Amino acid sequence: MNPRTLPDAVPALFPNRADRERIGNWLTQELEAAHQRVQAGPVAPNIDMQRFRAELEGYDFQKPQPLQDALRWAIERLEHGIVQMSNPRYFGLFNPGANFPAQCADRLAGSFNPQLASSASSPVPVALESHVIRAVAQRAAFGDDATGHFATGGSEANYTALICALTAAHAKFSADGVRAFSGPVKFYTSRDCHIAWLKIAHQAGVGRGALRLVATDGHGRMDPEALARAIAEDRAAGAIPVMIVATAGTTGAGMIDPLHACADIAKHHALWLHVDAAWGGAVLASNRLRGLLAGIERADSLTIDAHKWLATTMGCAIFISRRADLLSEAFHASTSFMPSSISGVDPYLNSVQWSRRFLGLRLFLALASAGWEGLGAHVERGVEVIERVKERLVASGWRIANDSPLAVLDAIPPAAVGDVRALVRRVVASGRAWVAPTTFEGQDVVRICATNGETGMADVEALVAALNELAKEPV
Ligand SMILES: Cc1ncc(COP(=O)(O)O)c(C=O)c1O
């Protein structure tokens, strides 16, 4: 070993410039070609998983292979091994075909790999993220004192809300946890909420029993009277209510809880009000539709997933609140090794994560290149797609269970069809389109959601044809 030199950097991990350019350019072309095939191909995976698992066994990582071979292999397997969100006949859960500016943002983030924990490491990304947060907060009429951050998903953002509510509810929660409270903690959301709230209750240490699932009004919206009753009952029994969660765009049916009524009840009982607008919050981008969320500005905190209807790459959620002091109280830490430690500025002192990826660039580039007008048009287009599906299904004898102004439809097939879940399985297995089964107000329905920004009329017709034709097939 020569003490004056060092071994070369490992070339497979850090190739030279010419190889990087060659492989990078090749990758760009391959991805585009795969994207075209995916858009025209089946929506459901069509890979033999037994064969794939056997192939994986061959990867014992003893004998390296050229990166290009590994990339080619991975692209081919992804092309056949996932439900294809970028296929315009994906009418499924809230997973978007990712918009192109957000995909570019991921390339930038991967290349520069900034560390967003601290503003000293990443002054530009930290300032850029907080600029985007303020812009979104303004659309929600949250006022100039709003603060927040990007999170990995709605679940992290919702977890943050519960921690803020607990921190606000008792000055000693920070030091003593739930022992600070004189009785069991309770929080409230509708029974049609996103059920990750149960996991959130568990991980926050209040226990799953802390979550009260409030009845809906027969149309999938939280019933304010049932909510007020639940709070009063719990108080009378010695429990400590801390938070109401209103859902703005339920996962199953796109229903919007009565935001003003929830805000009135929260105010009356001095409770934290969180609005989980993980999916529905996207309508804030549209001047025509944003009024649907009137009352959201009265919330103490807000969750919006940019990786849902705003179609960034996953996972890219936003948490917004006016209470910067609570975020600092809940997530403060003290250490000498961080390049900066500025309360209210450095993300690692205001949020769950420590090391963090540059997520906000995805929404920044989408906004910078499309503007609110472009994002609003994308959201409005989704509502129109669902309108077209609705018209066609109703004309062929289907009924619509939900009355959502958003881009999701819960449809009930004509009576003769029988088992809704079996029909959904047939549609998905056919690869012609992708829809989900769910239950709305006690009834099995086919859940059809516009999630792909490029769905066209031919895709709408293809979906309706698949639903109607496969409904006629004997089970
Ligand atoms: C209303 C609502 N809240 C929260 C979530 C969870 O968000 P994430 O999957 O980003 O953690 C979802 C996901 O669909 C949702 O629909």
Short mmCIF file of C-alpha atoms and ligand atoms in Angstrom, two decimals:
data_model
loop_
_atom_site.label_atom_id
_atom_site.label_comp_id
_atom_site.label_asym_id
_atom_site.label_seq_id
_atom_site.Cartn_x
_atom_site.Cartn_y
_atom_site.Cartn_z
CA MET A 1 0.00 0.00 0.00
CA ASN A 2 1.47 3.33 -1.08
CA PRO A 3 1.04 5.90 1.73
CA ARG A 4 1.02 8.76 -0.82
CA THR A 5 -1.94 7.52 -2.88
CA LEU A 6 -5.45 6.25 -2.38
CA PRO A 7 -7.29 3.50 -4.22
CA ASP A 8 -9.49 4.73 -7.08
CA ALA A 9 -13.13 5.39 -6.29
CA VAL A 10 -15.16 2.24 -6.93
CA PRO A 11 -16.06 2.71 -10.61
CA ALA A 12 -19.28 0.69 -10.48
CA LEU A 13 -20.56 3.13 -7.85
CA PHE A 14 -18.93 6.29 -9.17
CA PRO A 15 -18.47 5.87 -12.92
CA ASN A 16 -16.51 8.42 -14.93
CA ARG A 17 -18.20 11.32 -16.66
CA ALA A 18 -18.42 9.65 -20.09
CA ASP A 19 -20.07 6.53 -18.63
CA ARG A 20 -22.48 8.59 -16.56
CA GLU A 21 -23.56 10.55 -19.61
CA ARG A 22 -23.85 7.46 -21.78
CA ILE A 23 -25.86 5.47 -19.23
CA GLY A 24 -27.92 8.51 -18.21
CA ASN A 25 -28.94 9.31 -21.79
CA TRP A 26 -29.68 5.66 -22.50
CA LEU A 27 -31.80 5.49 -19.32
CA THR A 28 -33.83 8.55 -20.31
CA GLN A 29 -34.70 6.94 -23.62
CA GLU A 30 -35.46 3.54 -22.14
CA LEU A 31 -37.75 5.05 -19.53
CA GLU A 32 -39.67 7.00 -22.14
CA ALA A 33 -40.10 3.90 -24.31
CA ALA A 34 -41.27 1.90 -21.27
CA HIS A 35 -43.69 4.71 -20.37
CA GLN A 36 -45.25 4.52 -23.84
CA ARG A 37 -45.65 0.75 -23.55
CA VAL A 38 -47.11 1.02 -20.04
CA GLN A 39 -49.70 3.56 -21.16
CA ALA A 40 -50.92 1.20 -23.89
CA GLY A 41 -50.57 -2.07 -21.96
CA PRO A 42 -52.48 -3.82 -19.20
CA VAL A 43 -53.10 -1.90 -15.97
CA ALA A 44 -52.62 -4.88 -13.66
CA PRO A 45 -49.31 -6.73 -13.13
CA ASN A 46 -48.81 -9.62 -15.54
CA ILE A 47 -45.62 -11.15 -14.26
CA ASP A 48 -45.05 -14.72 -13.13
CA MET A 49 -44.07 -14.06 -9.51
CA GLN A 50 -42.79 -17.59 -8.96
CA ARG A 51 -40.33 -17.11 -11.78
CA PHE A 52 -39.44 -13.65 -10.52
CA ARG A 53 -38.69 -14.94 -7.02
CA ALA A 54 -36.46 -17.61 -8.53
CA GLU A 55 -34.67 -14.89 -10.53
CA LEU A 56 -34.19 -12.89 -7.36
CA GLU A 57 -32.56 -15.89 -5.71
CA GLY A 58 -29.95 -15.66 -8.47
CA TYR A 59 -28.97 -12.24 -7.11
CA ASP A 60 -26.63 -13.38 -4.36
CA PHE A 61 -24.54 -10.24 -4.96
CA GLN A 62 -21.32 -12.20 -5.29
CA LYS A 63 -20.67 -11.49 -8.97
CA PRO A 64 -21.40 -7.92 -10.04
CA GLN A 65 -23.14 -7.30 -13.35
CA PRO A 66 -22.93 -4.20 -15.57
CA LEU A 67 -25.23 -1.44 -14.31
CA GLN A 68 -26.95 -1.20 -17.69
CA ASP A 69 -27.91 -4.88 -17.51
CA ALA A 70 -29.30 -4.42 -14.00
CA LEU A 71 -31.21 -1.32 -15.11
CA ARG A 72 -32.67 -3.09 -18.14
CA TRP A 73 -33.73 -5.98 -15.94
CA ALA A 74 -35.34 -3.63 -13.36
CA ILE A 75 -37.24 -1.64 -16.01
CA GLU A 76 -38.62 -4.81 -17.58
CA ARG A 77 -39.70 -6.20 -14.23
CA LEU A 78 -41.35 -2.92 -13.21
CA GLU A 79 -43.09 -2.79 -16.56
CA HIS A 80 -44.82 -6.06 -15.74
CA GLY A 81 -44.69 -6.21 -11.97
CA ILE A 82 -46.83 -3.35 -10.65
CA VAL A 83 -50.29 -1.85 -10.98
CA GLN A 84 -49.53 0.86 -13.52
CA MET A 85 -50.47 4.28 -12.13
CA SER A 86 -49.23 5.93 -15.30
CA ASN A 87 -51.73 3.96 -17.38
CA PRO A 88 -54.70 6.26 -18.13
CA ARG A 89 -57.12 3.41 -17.40
CA TYR A 90 -55.99 3.28 -13.77
CA PHE A 91 -59.11 4.51 -11.93
CA GLY A 92 -57.85 3.30 -8.60
CA LEU A 93 -56.69 4.51 -5.24
CA PHE A 94 -55.18 7.97 -4.90
CA ASN A 95 -51.89 7.03 -6.54
CA PRO A 96 -51.18 9.31 -9.47
CA GLY A 97 -49.40 8.96 -12.73
CA ALA A 98 -46.62 11.32 -11.64
CA ASN A 99 -46.41 14.68 -13.36
CA PHE A 100 -43.24 15.27 -15.34
CA PRO A 101 -41.89 18.31 -13.42
CA ALA A 102 -42.02 16.23 -10.23
CA GLN A 103 -40.14 13.41 -11.95
CA CYS A 104 -37.50 15.94 -12.98
CA ALA A 105 -37.35 17.15 -9.37
CA ASP A 106 -36.52 13.62 -8.26
CA ARG A 107 -33.62 13.57 -10.69
CA LEU A 108 -32.31 16.83 -9.30
CA ALA A 109 -32.75 15.69 -5.72
CA GLY A 110 -31.01 12.41 -6.48
CA SER A 111 -28.15 14.14 -8.21
CA PHE A 112 -27.42 16.92 -5.69
CA ASN A 113 -28.71 14.85 -2.78
CA PRO A 114 -29.12 17.82 -0.43
CA GLN A 115 -29.64 17.13 3.26
CA LEU A 116 -32.72 19.10 4.28
CA ALA A 117 -32.39 18.60 8.01
CA SER A 118 -30.72 21.94 8.49
CA SER A 119 -30.78 25.35 6.82
CA ALA A 120 -27.00 25.63 7.02
CA SER A 121 -26.57 22.47 4.92
CA SER A 122 -29.28 23.39 2.46
CA PRO A 123 -30.10 27.10 2.65
CA VAL A 124 -31.74 27.19 -0.79
CA PRO A 125 -33.87 24.02 -0.48
CA VAL A 126 -35.06 24.93 3.04
CA ALA A 127 -36.09 28.44 1.92
CA LEU A 128 -37.70 27.06 -1.24
CA GLU A 129 -39.76 24.51 0.70
CA SER A 130 -40.99 27.09 3.15
CA HIS A 131 -41.93 29.39 0.25
CA VAL A 132 -44.07 26.61 -1.28
CA ILE A 133 -45.64 25.85 2.11
CA ARG A 134 -46.63 29.51 2.49
CA ALA A 135 -48.08 29.56 -1.03
CA VAL A 136 -50.24 26.51 -0.28
CA ALA A 137 -51.23 27.96 3.11
CA GLN A 138 -52.36 31.15 1.37
CA ARG A 139 -54.61 29.15 -0.97
CA ALA A 140 -56.19 27.71 2.21
CA ALA A 141 -56.56 31.26 3.60
CA PHE A 142 -54.41 30.28 6.55
CA GLY A 143 -52.90 33.73 6.88
CA ASP A 144 -49.34 35.00 6.97
CA ASP A 145 -48.44 33.34 10.26
CA ALA A 146 -48.87 29.84 8.80
CA THR A 147 -45.95 27.48 9.00
CA GLY A 148 -45.38 23.87 8.10
CA HIS A 149 -43.21 21.41 6.27
CA PHE A 150 -43.11 18.61 3.75
CA ALA A 151 -43.65 15.11 5.08
CA THR A 152 -43.30 11.62 3.66
CA GLY A 153 -47.04 11.09 3.48
CA GLY A 154 -50.45 11.95 4.86
CA SER A 155 -49.87 9.51 7.70
CA GLU A 156 -46.79 11.38 8.90
CA ALA A 157 -48.56 14.74 8.55
CA ASN A 158 -51.61 13.44 10.44
CA TYR A 159 -49.35 12.01 13.15
CA THR A 160 -47.78 15.46 13.46
CA ALA A 161 -51.25 16.94 13.99
CA LEU A 162 -51.99 14.58 16.87
CA ILE A 163 -48.65 15.37 18.51
CA CYS A 164 -49.40 19.11 18.19
CA ALA A 165 -52.89 18.64 19.64
CA LEU A 166 -51.51 16.72 22.62
CA THR A 167 -48.76 19.28 23.15
CA ALA A 168 -51.35 22.07 23.02
CA ALA A 169 -53.70 20.25 25.37
CA HIS A 170 -51.30 19.98 28.30
CA ALA A 171 -48.11 21.87 29.08
CA LYS A 172 -46.63 18.71 30.62
CA PHE A 173 -47.32 16.36 27.71
CA SER A 174 -43.87 17.07 26.34
CA ALA A 175 -42.17 15.89 29.54
CA ASP A 176 -44.62 13.35 30.92
CA GLY A 177 -46.46 11.99 27.88
CA VAL A 178 -50.04 10.82 28.47
CA ARG A 179 -49.36 10.60 32.22
CA ALA A 180 -49.80 14.39 32.19
CA PHE A 181 -53.55 13.98 31.60
CA SER A 182 -55.98 13.31 34.41
CA GLY A 183 -57.91 10.77 32.32
CA PRO A 184 -57.74 8.82 29.06
CA VAL A 185 -57.15 10.96 25.99
CA LYS A 186 -59.77 10.93 23.19
CA PHE A 187 -59.85 12.28 19.68
CA TYR A 188 -62.61 12.21 17.11
CA THR A 189 -63.01 11.58 13.44
CA SER A 190 -65.69 10.06 11.28
CA ARG A 191 -65.99 6.33 10.77
CA ASP A 192 -65.20 7.01 7.10
CA CYS A 193 -61.80 8.49 7.96
CA HIS A 194 -58.54 7.06 6.67
CA ILE A 195 -58.00 4.24 9.08
CA ALA A 196 -54.27 4.99 9.50
CA TRP A 197 -55.54 7.15 12.40
CA LEU A 198 -55.60 3.94 14.45
CA LYS A 199 -51.91 3.34 13.79
CA ILE A 200 -51.25 6.99 14.58
CA ALA A 201 -53.02 6.66 17.94
CA HIS A 202 -50.91 3.59 18.66
CA GLN A 203 -47.58 5.18 17.78
CA ALA A 204 -48.38 8.43 19.59
CA GLY A 205 -48.82 6.40 22.77
CA VAL A 206 -52.44 7.37 23.42
CA GLY A 207 -53.59 3.91 22.35
CA ARG A 208 -55.99 2.87 19.65
CA GLY A 209 -58.85 3.20 22.12
CA ALA A 210 -58.31 6.97 22.10
CA LEU A 211 -59.85 7.21 18.65
CA ARG A 212 -63.63 7.70 18.61
CA LEU A 213 -65.07 6.90 15.21
CA VAL A 214 -68.10 9.17 14.91
CA ALA A 215 -71.20 8.16 12.95
CA THR A 216 -71.81 9.59 9.51
CA ASP A 217 -74.97 11.32 8.33
CA GLY A 218 -76.08 8.64 5.87
CA HIS A 219 -74.13 10.38 3.10
CA GLY A 220 -70.59 9.65 4.28
CA ARG A 221 -70.04 12.95 6.14
CA MET A 222 -69.33 13.18 9.87
CA ASP A 223 -72.55 13.83 11.77
CA PRO A 224 -71.93 16.99 13.87
CA GLU A 225 -74.60 16.07 16.41
CA ALA A 226 -73.07 12.65 16.95
CA LEU A 227 -69.69 14.36 17.30
CA ALA A 228 -70.91 16.81 19.94
CA ARG A 229 -72.62 13.97 21.80
CA ALA A 230 -69.48 11.81 21.79
CA ILE A 231 -67.40 14.65 23.23
CA ALA A 232 -69.96 15.39 25.94
CA GLU A 233 -70.22 11.70 26.90
CA ASP A 234 -66.46 11.32 27.10
CA ARG A 235 -66.06 14.48 29.18
CA ALA A 236 -68.79 13.29 31.57
CA ALA A 237 -66.94 9.97 31.93
CA GLY A 238 -63.68 11.72 32.88
CA ALA A 239 -61.90 11.36 29.53
CA ILE A 240 -59.87 14.19 28.00
CA PRO A 241 -60.88 15.13 24.43
CA VAL A 242 -57.98 16.76 22.57
CA MET A 243 -58.70 16.88 18.85
CA ILE A 244 -61.36 16.73 16.16
CA VAL A 245 -60.29 15.55 12.71
CA ALA A 246 -62.52 16.56 9.82
CA THR A 247 -61.85 14.75 6.57
CA ALA A 248 -62.03 16.86 3.42
CA GLY A 249 -62.34 14.18 0.78
CA THR A 250 -62.87 10.78 2.37
CA THR A 251 -60.77 7.96 0.98
CA GLY A 252 -63.69 5.78 -0.02
CA ALA A 253 -66.14 8.32 -1.34
CA GLY A 254 -64.64 11.82 -1.58
CA MET A 255 -67.07 13.24 0.95
CA ILE A 256 -66.27 16.49 2.76
CA ASP A 257 -67.12 16.64 6.45
CA PRO A 258 -69.04 19.79 7.52
CA LEU A 259 -66.02 21.98 8.19
CA HIS A 260 -67.80 24.95 9.76
CA ALA A 261 -69.85 22.75 12.09
CA CYS A 262 -66.68 20.89 13.14
CA ALA A 263 -64.91 24.22 13.70
CA ASP A 264 -67.82 25.47 15.86
CA ILE A 265 -67.71 22.35 18.01
CA ALA A 266 -63.91 22.50 18.31
CA LYS A 267 -64.14 26.13 19.36
CA HIS A 268 -66.89 25.46 21.88
CA HIS A 269 -64.86 22.70 23.54
CA ALA A 270 -61.45 24.36 23.02
CA LEU A 271 -60.18 21.39 20.99
CA TRP A 272 -57.57 21.25 18.25
CA LEU A 273 -59.18 21.03 14.80
CA HIS A 274 -57.24 19.19 12.14
CA VAL A 275 -58.47 18.90 8.56
CA ASP A 276 -57.26 15.79 6.79
CA ALA A 277 -57.40 16.98 3.20
CA ALA A 278 -54.82 14.45 2.05
CA TRP A 279 -56.55 13.98 -1.27
CA GLY A 280 -59.30 16.64 -1.43
CA GLY A 281 -56.95 19.50 -0.50
CA ALA A 282 -55.88 19.58 -4.14
CA VAL A 283 -59.06 21.50 -5.01
CA LEU A 284 -57.44 24.54 -3.40
CA ALA A 285 -55.54 24.82 -6.68
CA SER A 286 -58.76 25.48 -8.59
CA ASN A 287 -60.49 28.85 -8.35
CA ARG A 288 -63.71 27.16 -9.41
CA LEU A 289 -63.60 24.35 -6.82
CA ARG A 290 -61.72 25.75 -3.83
CA GLY A 291 -64.97 27.05 -2.28
CA LEU A 292 -65.87 23.41 -1.61
CA LEU A 293 -63.42 23.57 1.28
CA ALA A 294 -64.90 26.71 2.87
CA GLY A 295 -64.18 26.57 6.59
CA ILE A 296 -60.78 24.91 6.16
CA GLU A 297 -59.21 28.23 7.18
CA ARG A 298 -60.61 27.74 10.69
CA ALA A 299 -58.51 24.63 11.29
CA ASP A 300 -55.48 24.56 13.57
CA SER A 301 -53.70 22.28 11.16
CA LEU A 302 -54.03 20.75 7.77
CA THR A 303 -52.73 17.76 5.78
CA ILE A 304 -52.48 17.80 1.99
CA ASP A 305 -50.74 15.08 -0.02
CA ALA A 306 -49.16 16.56 -3.11
CA HIS A 307 -48.54 12.96 -4.21
CA LYS A 308 -52.24 12.34 -4.54
CA TRP A 309 -54.36 14.63 -6.72
CA LEU A 310 -51.54 17.12 -7.37
CA ALA A 311 -49.72 14.18 -8.95
CA THR A 312 -46.20 14.61 -7.65
CA THR A 313 -44.07 11.53 -7.19
CA MET A 314 -44.54 9.66 -3.92
CA GLY A 315 -44.40 10.49 -1.03
CA CYS A 316 -44.85 14.22 -0.79
CA ALA A 317 -47.21 15.46 1.89
CA ILE A 318 -47.67 18.88 3.40
CA PHE A 319 -48.38 19.72 7.02
CA ILE A 320 -49.56 23.26 7.75
CA SER A 321 -50.34 24.93 11.04
CA ARG A 322 -50.34 28.40 12.57
CA ARG A 323 -48.62 27.13 15.69
CA ALA A 324 -44.91 27.28 14.93
CA ASP A 325 -44.37 27.34 18.70
CA LEU A 326 -45.99 23.93 19.10
CA LEU A 327 -43.97 22.35 16.31
CA SER A 328 -40.82 23.66 17.98
CA GLU A 329 -42.00 22.44 21.36
CA ALA A 330 -42.89 18.99 20.06
CA PHE A 331 -39.83 18.33 17.90
CA HIS A 332 -37.00 20.28 19.52
CA ALA A 333 -33.68 18.60 20.14
CA SER A 334 -30.27 19.81 21.06
CA THR A 335 -26.98 18.61 19.66
CA SER A 336 -23.64 20.11 18.81
CA PHE A 337 -22.95 18.21 15.58
CA MET A 338 -25.65 19.80 13.42
CA PRO A 339 -24.49 22.64 11.16
CA SER A 340 -27.34 24.87 12.38
CA SER A 341 -29.99 24.72 15.08
CA ILE A 342 -32.49 27.49 14.47
CA SER A 343 -35.85 26.88 16.05
CA GLY A 344 -38.67 27.55 13.61
CA VAL A 345 -36.35 27.30 10.61
CA ASP A 346 -34.40 24.08 10.65
CA PRO A 347 -36.68 21.23 9.58
CA TYR A 348 -35.12 18.70 11.96
CA LEU A 349 -36.26 20.89 14.88
CA ASN A 350 -39.86 21.30 13.63
CA SER A 351 -40.86 17.91 12.33
CA VAL A 352 -40.75 14.15 12.76
CA GLN A 353 -37.86 13.46 10.38
CA TRP A 354 -34.18 14.21 10.87
CA SER A 355 -32.33 13.42 7.63
CA ARG A 356 -34.72 14.38 4.89
CA ARG A 357 -35.03 14.31 1.13
CA PHE A 358 -35.76 17.41 -0.95
CA LEU A 359 -39.48 16.71 -1.42
CA GLY A 360 -40.75 20.26 -1.91
CA LEU A 361 -38.94 20.69 -5.22
CA ARG A 362 -41.50 18.38 -6.81
CA LEU A 363 -44.40 20.70 -6.06
CA PHE A 364 -42.28 23.79 -6.67
CA LEU A 365 -41.38 22.68 -10.22
CA ALA A 366 -44.99 21.64 -10.94
CA LEU A 367 -46.20 25.05 -9.74
CA ALA A 368 -43.41 26.96 -11.43
CA SER A 369 -44.10 25.35 -14.79
CA ALA A 370 -47.91 25.00 -14.68
CA GLY A 371 -48.89 27.72 -12.23
CA TRP A 372 -51.94 27.45 -9.99
CA GLU A 373 -53.95 27.70 -13.18
CA GLY A 374 -52.35 24.56 -14.60
CA LEU A 375 -52.69 22.57 -11.39
CA GLY A 376 -56.27 23.82 -11.06
CA ALA A 377 -57.03 22.70 -14.63
CA HIS A 378 -55.58 19.27 -13.83
CA VAL A 379 -57.87 18.94 -10.78
CA GLU A 380 -60.95 20.20 -12.66
CA ARG A 381 -60.19 17.76 -15.46
CA GLY A 382 -60.34 14.88 -12.94
CA VAL A 383 -63.83 15.97 -11.86
CA GLU A 384 -64.90 16.05 -15.51
CA VAL A 385 -63.52 12.58 -16.17
CA ILE A 386 -65.70 11.27 -13.35
CA GLU A 387 -68.72 13.19 -14.68
CA ARG A 388 -68.32 11.44 -18.04
CA VAL A 389 -68.01 8.01 -16.35
CA LYS A 390 -71.08 8.78 -14.24
CA GLU A 391 -73.24 9.79 -17.22
CA ARG A 392 -72.37 6.59 -19.06
CA LEU A 393 -72.87 4.26 -16.11
CA VAL A 394 -76.19 5.81 -15.17
CA ALA A 395 -77.32 5.47 -18.80
CA SER A 396 -76.56 1.76 -18.62
CA GLY A 397 -78.53 1.17 -15.43
CA TRP A 398 -75.99 1.76 -12.68
CA ARG A 399 -76.76 3.79 -9.55
CA ILE A 400 -74.40 6.23 -7.84
CA ALA A 401 -74.13 5.90 -4.06
CA ASN A 402 -72.04 8.94 -3.18
CA ASP A 403 -72.82 12.57 -3.84
CA SER A 404 -69.26 13.89 -3.98
CA PRO A 405 -68.31 17.01 -5.93
CA LEU A 406 -64.80 15.56 -6.24
CA ALA A 407 -63.29 13.06 -8.66
CA VAL A 408 -64.44 9.80 -7.13
CA LEU A 409 -67.52 7.76 -7.86
CA ASP A 410 -69.02 4.93 -5.82
CA ALA A 411 -71.11 3.02 -8.33
CA ILE A 412 -73.62 0.23 -7.79
CA PRO A 413 -74.11 -2.14 -10.72
CA PRO A 414 -77.57 -3.12 -11.96
CA ALA A 415 -79.28 -5.55 -9.58
CA ALA A 416 -78.68 -8.64 -11.74
CA VAL A 417 -74.90 -8.38 -11.41
CA GLY A 418 -74.66 -9.90 -7.94
CA ASP A 419 -71.36 -9.76 -6.07
CA VAL A 420 -69.69 -6.34 -6.57
CA ARG A 421 -66.33 -7.55 -5.30
CA ALA A 422 -66.30 -10.45 -7.77
CA LEU A 423 -67.01 -7.98 -10.59
CA VAL A 424 -64.12 -5.75 -9.48
CA ARG A 425 -61.83 -8.79 -9.38
CA ARG A 426 -62.80 -9.66 -12.96
CA VAL A 427 -62.20 -6.11 -14.18
CA VAL A 428 -58.79 -5.91 -12.50
CA ALA A 429 -57.78 -9.39 -13.71
CA SER A 430 -58.72 -8.45 -17.29
CA GLY A 431 -56.07 -5.69 -17.24
CA ARG A 432 -58.52 -3.47 -19.16
CA ALA A 433 -58.92 -0.98 -16.31
CA TRP A 434 -58.29 -0.77 -12.58
CA VAL A 435 -61.01 0.03 -10.03
CA ALA A 436 -61.37 -0.80 -6.35
CA PRO A 437 -64.11 -2.33 -4.24
CA THR A 438 -65.21 -0.47 -1.14
CA THR A 439 -68.17 -0.09 1.16
CA PHE A 440 -70.13 3.15 1.34
CA GLU A 441 -72.78 3.61 4.03
CA GLY A 442 -73.00 -0.15 4.43
CA GLN A 443 -73.27 -0.98 0.73
CA ASP A 444 -70.66 -2.65 -1.50
CA VAL A 445 -69.71 -0.34 -4.37
CA VAL A 446 -67.24 -0.08 -7.21
CA ARG A 447 -64.94 2.84 -6.42
CA ILE A 448 -63.84 4.69 -9.53
CA CYS A 449 -61.40 7.56 -9.11
CA ALA A 450 -59.75 9.85 -11.65
CA THR A 451 -56.11 9.75 -10.67
CA ASN A 452 -54.30 9.84 -13.99
CA GLY A 453 -53.95 13.27 -15.56
CA GLU A 454 -53.96 11.89 -19.10
CA THR A 455 -57.15 9.83 -19.01
CA GLY A 456 -59.07 10.55 -22.19
CA MET A 457 -62.55 9.77 -23.52
CA ALA A 458 -61.30 6.51 -25.08
CA ASP A 459 -60.17 5.42 -21.60
CA VAL A 460 -63.53 6.39 -20.11
CA GLU A 461 -65.31 4.32 -22.79
CA ALA A 462 -62.90 1.42 -22.20
CA LEU A 463 -63.63 1.47 -18.46
CA VAL A 464 -67.39 1.58 -18.94
CA ALA A 465 -67.25 -1.19 -21.55
CA ALA A 466 -65.15 -3.38 -19.23
CA LEU A 467 -67.54 -2.81 -16.33
CA ASN A 468 -70.65 -3.51 -18.38
CA GLU A 469 -69.27 -6.48 -20.32
CA LEU A 470 -67.70 -8.20 -17.34
CA ALA A 471 -70.85 -7.59 -15.31
CA LYS A 472 -72.66 -9.87 -17.78
CA GLU A 473 -70.17 -12.73 -17.45
CA PRO A 474 -71.31 -15.64 -15.31
CA VAL A 475 -69.49 -15.71 -11.96
C1 LIG B 1 -58.01 11.08 3.66
C2 LIG B 1 -56.67 10.41 3.76
N1 LIG B 1 -55.87 10.66 4.80
C3 LIG B 1 -54.66 10.09 4.93
C4 LIG B 1 -54.20 9.20 4.00
C5 LIG B 1 -52.85 8.55 4.19
O1 LIG B 1 -51.93 9.19 3.38
P1 LIG B 1 -50.55 8.50 2.98
O2 LIG B 1 -50.91 7.26 2.23
O3 LIG B 1 -49.88 9.53 2.13
O4 LIG B 1 -49.81 8.21 4.23
C6 LIG B 1 -54.98 8.90 2.88
C7 LIG B 1 -54.52 7.96 1.85
O5 LIG B 1 -55.23 7.60 0.94
C8 LIG B 1 -56.25 9.51 2.76
O6 LIG B 1 -57.06 9.25 1.72
#
